Amino acid sequence: QWLSALCDMRFGGILADEMGLGKSVQLISLLLARRGSGPTLVVCPASLVYNWQAELEKFAPQLDVAVVAGTVPERARVRGESHEVYVTSYDLLRRDVESWARMPLWCEVLDEAQYIKNHETLAARAVKALDAQHRFALTGTPIENRLSELWSIFDFLMPGLLGSYDRFRERYEAPISEGDDEVAERLREAVGPFVLRRLKAD
């Protein structure tokens, strides 16, 4: 319901439940509920590409799913076919970004979204270059070390929401790193509606 509500309002969001609480299943349920809207691309670490294929086949066997991996011609062939869900890795997306950028997507999903925590990397630039109506991020660790990681994910989800990185650093990151609780609360209020985090303890 939360993901669907964000879709209806044209917002993106971070599903930040702790590991093991079923983030992928929740996302798959959204794809089933919105079936017929257009193609979705799931981007994940290479080690999880076939896990995603297996999860989709298990929980949503009616969806037409294709893994985009292998050689350059193999990847081009699969991209040229019509599928409901495509699954590829961050590394292969980075290599194929020009082709992906020409394909309008209904939804782009990043799994283990901390992979784009450094906004200057080619992987971060690649995921942001695609033409997607809706964008979601799945990560059990939305911030591991620095607030810039959160900014980078939001720059993917809804560019401009937190301003440029320089503005974000000046407005939020620097004061919070110096212990300004009031600014920290202001940032929580700004991003809170777009982050759903549940803990195993709860």
mmCIF file with all atom_site columns, N, CA, C and O in Angstrom, residues 3-4 84 107 109 112 115 118 126-127 132 161 177 193:
data_model
loop_
_atom_site.group_PDB
_atom_site.id
_atom_site.type_symbol
_atom_site.label_atom_id
_atom_site.label_alt_id
_atom_site.label_comp_id
_atom_site.label_asym_id
_atom_site.label_entity_id
_atom_site.label_seq_id
_atom_site.pdbx_PDB_ins_code
_atom_site.Cartn_x
_atom_site.Cartn_y
_atom_site.Cartn_z
_atom_site.occupancy
_atom_site.B_iso_or_equiv
_atom_site.pdbx_formal_charge
_atom_site.auth_seq_id
_atom_site.auth_comp_id
_atom_site.auth_asym_id
_atom_site.auth_atom_id
_atom_site.pdbx_PDB_model_num
ATOM 1  N N  . LEU A 1 3   ? 4.028  1.593  -1.127  1.00 0.00 ? 3   LEU A N  1
ATOM 2  C CA . LEU A 1 3   ? 4.654  1.749  -2.444  1.00 0.00 ? 3   LEU A CA 1
ATOM 3  C C  . LEU A 1 3   ? 3.633  2.236  -3.468  1.00 0.00 ? 3   LEU A C  1
ATOM 4  O O  . LEU A 1 3   ? 3.934  3.105  -4.299  1.00 0.00 ? 3   LEU A O  1
ATOM 5  N N  . SER A 1 4   ? 2.433  1.692  -3.418  1.00 0.00 ? 4   SER A N  1
ATOM 6  C CA . SER A 1 4   ? 1.377  2.099  -4.354  1.00 0.00 ? 4   SER A CA 1
ATOM 7  C C  . SER A 1 4   ? 1.003  3.561  -4.160  1.00 0.00 ? 4   SER A C  1
ATOM 8  O O  . SER A 1 4   ? 0.778  4.288  -5.126  1.00 0.00 ? 4   SER A O  1
ATOM 9  N N  . GLU A 1 84  ? 8.187  -7.983 -19.218 1.00 0.00 ? 84  GLU A N  1
ATOM 10 C CA . GLU A 1 84  ? 7.583  -7.147 -18.168 1.00 0.00 ? 84  GLU A CA 1
ATOM 11 C C  . GLU A 1 84  ? 8.617  -6.690 -17.141 1.00 0.00 ? 84  GLU A C  1
ATOM 12 O O  . GLU A 1 84  ? 8.555  -5.565 -16.639 1.00 0.00 ? 84  GLU A O  1
ATOM 13 N N  . CYS A 1 107 ? 9.127  1.524  -14.297 1.00 0.00 ? 107 CYS A N  1
ATOM 14 C CA . CYS A 1 107 ? 9.743  1.584  -12.970 1.00 0.00 ? 107 CYS A CA 1
ATOM 15 C C  . CYS A 1 107 ? 11.192 1.120  -13.024 1.00 0.00 ? 107 CYS A C  1
ATOM 16 O O  . CYS A 1 107 ? 11.528 0.172  -13.736 1.00 0.00 ? 107 CYS A O  1
ATOM 17 N N  . VAL A 1 109 ? 14.148 -0.031 -10.284 1.00 0.00 ? 109 VAL A N  1
ATOM 18 C CA . VAL A 1 109 ? 14.323 -0.425 -8.879  1.00 0.00 ? 109 VAL A CA 1
ATOM 19 C C  . VAL A 1 109 ? 15.795 -0.720 -8.623  1.00 0.00 ? 109 VAL A C  1
ATOM 20 O O  . VAL A 1 109 ? 16.420 -1.490 -9.365  1.00 0.00 ? 109 VAL A O  1
ATOM 21 N N  . GLU A 1 112 ? 19.953 -3.232 -2.975  1.00 0.00 ? 112 GLU A N  1
ATOM 22 C CA . GLU A 1 112 ? 21.230 -2.905 -2.321  1.00 0.00 ? 112 GLU A CA 1
ATOM 23 C C  . GLU A 1 112 ? 21.679 -1.528 -2.817  1.00 0.00 ? 112 GLU A C  1
ATOM 24 O O  . GLU A 1 112 ? 22.778 -1.338 -3.341  1.00 0.00 ? 112 GLU A O  1
ATOM 25 N N  . TYR A 1 115 ? 24.938 0.741  -3.194  1.00 0.00 ? 115 TYR A N  1
ATOM 26 C CA . TYR A 1 115 ? 25.921 0.681  -4.281  1.00 0.00 ? 115 TYR A CA 1
ATOM 27 C C  . TYR A 1 115 ? 26.109 2.047  -4.936  1.00 0.00 ? 115 TYR A C  1
ATOM 28 O O  . TYR A 1 115 ? 27.126 2.290  -5.577  1.00 0.00 ? 115 TYR A O  1
ATOM 29 N N  . ASN A 1 118 ? 28.172 6.690  -3.364  1.00 0.00 ? 118 ASN A N  1
ATOM 30 C CA . ASN A 1 118 ? 29.086 7.723  -3.847  1.00 0.00 ? 118 ASN A CA 1
ATOM 31 C C  . ASN A 1 118 ? 28.522 8.266  -5.156  1.00 0.00 ? 118 ASN A C  1
ATOM 32 O O  . ASN A 1 118 ? 28.556 7.586  -6.180  1.00 0.00 ? 118 ASN A O  1
ATOM 33 N N  . ALA A 1 126 ? 24.976 6.225  -14.011 1.00 0.00 ? 126 ALA A N  1
ATOM 34 C CA . ALA A 1 126 ? 24.244 5.383  -14.965 1.00 0.00 ? 126 ALA A CA 1
ATOM 35 C C  . ALA A 1 126 ? 22.792 5.189  -14.541 1.00 0.00 ? 126 ALA A C  1
ATOM 36 O O  . ALA A 1 126 ? 21.876 5.365  -15.343 1.00 0.00 ? 126 ALA A O  1
ATOM 37 N N  . VAL A 1 127 ? 22.561 4.846  -13.272 1.00 0.00 ? 127 VAL A N  1
ATOM 38 C CA . VAL A 1 127 ? 21.175 4.585  -12.845 1.00 0.00 ? 127 VAL A CA 1
ATOM 39 C C  . VAL A 1 127 ? 20.326 5.851  -12.938 1.00 0.00 ? 127 VAL A C  1
ATOM 40 O O  . VAL A 1 127 ? 19.120 5.793  -13.153 1.00 0.00 ? 127 VAL A O  1
ATOM 41 N N  . ALA A 1 132 ? 12.673 6.665  -16.402 1.00 0.00 ? 132 ALA A N  1
ATOM 42 C CA . ALA A 1 132 ? 11.714 5.836  -15.657 1.00 0.00 ? 132 ALA A CA 1
ATOM 43 C C  . ALA A 1 132 ? 10.660 6.718  -15.003 1.00 0.00 ? 132 ALA A C  1
ATOM 44 O O  . ALA A 1 132 ? 10.981 7.732  -14.386 1.00 0.00 ? 132 ALA A O  1
ATOM 45 N N  . LEU A 1 161 ? 14.952 17.175 -4.778  1.00 0.00 ? 161 LEU A N  1
ATOM 46 C CA . LEU A 1 161 ? 14.230 17.227 -3.496  1.00 0.00 ? 161 LEU A CA 1
ATOM 47 C C  . LEU A 1 161 ? 15.119 17.790 -2.385  1.00 0.00 ? 161 LEU A C  1
ATOM 48 O O  . LEU A 1 161 ? 14.670 18.608 -1.586  1.00 0.00 ? 161 LEU A O  1
ATOM 49 N N  . SER A 1 177 ? 26.882 17.064 11.253  1.00 0.00 ? 177 SER A N  1
ATOM 50 C CA . SER A 1 177 ? 28.160 16.460 11.664  1.00 0.00 ? 177 SER A CA 1
ATOM 51 C C  . SER A 1 177 ? 28.748 17.179 12.877  1.00 0.00 ? 177 SER A C  1
ATOM 52 O O  . SER A 1 177 ? 29.544 16.623 13.616  1.00 0.00 ? 177 SER A O  1
ATOM 53 N N  . PRO A 1 193 ? 8.670  10.863 4.912   1.00 0.00 ? 193 PRO A N  1
ATOM 54 C CA . PRO A 1 193 ? 7.541  10.298 4.165   1.00 0.00 ? 193 PRO A CA 1
ATOM 55 C C  . PRO A 1 193 ? 7.963  9.343  3.047   1.00 0.00 ? 193 PRO A C  1
ATOM 56 O O  . PRO A 1 193 ? 7.145  8.591  2.533   1.00 0.00 ? 193 PRO A O  1
#
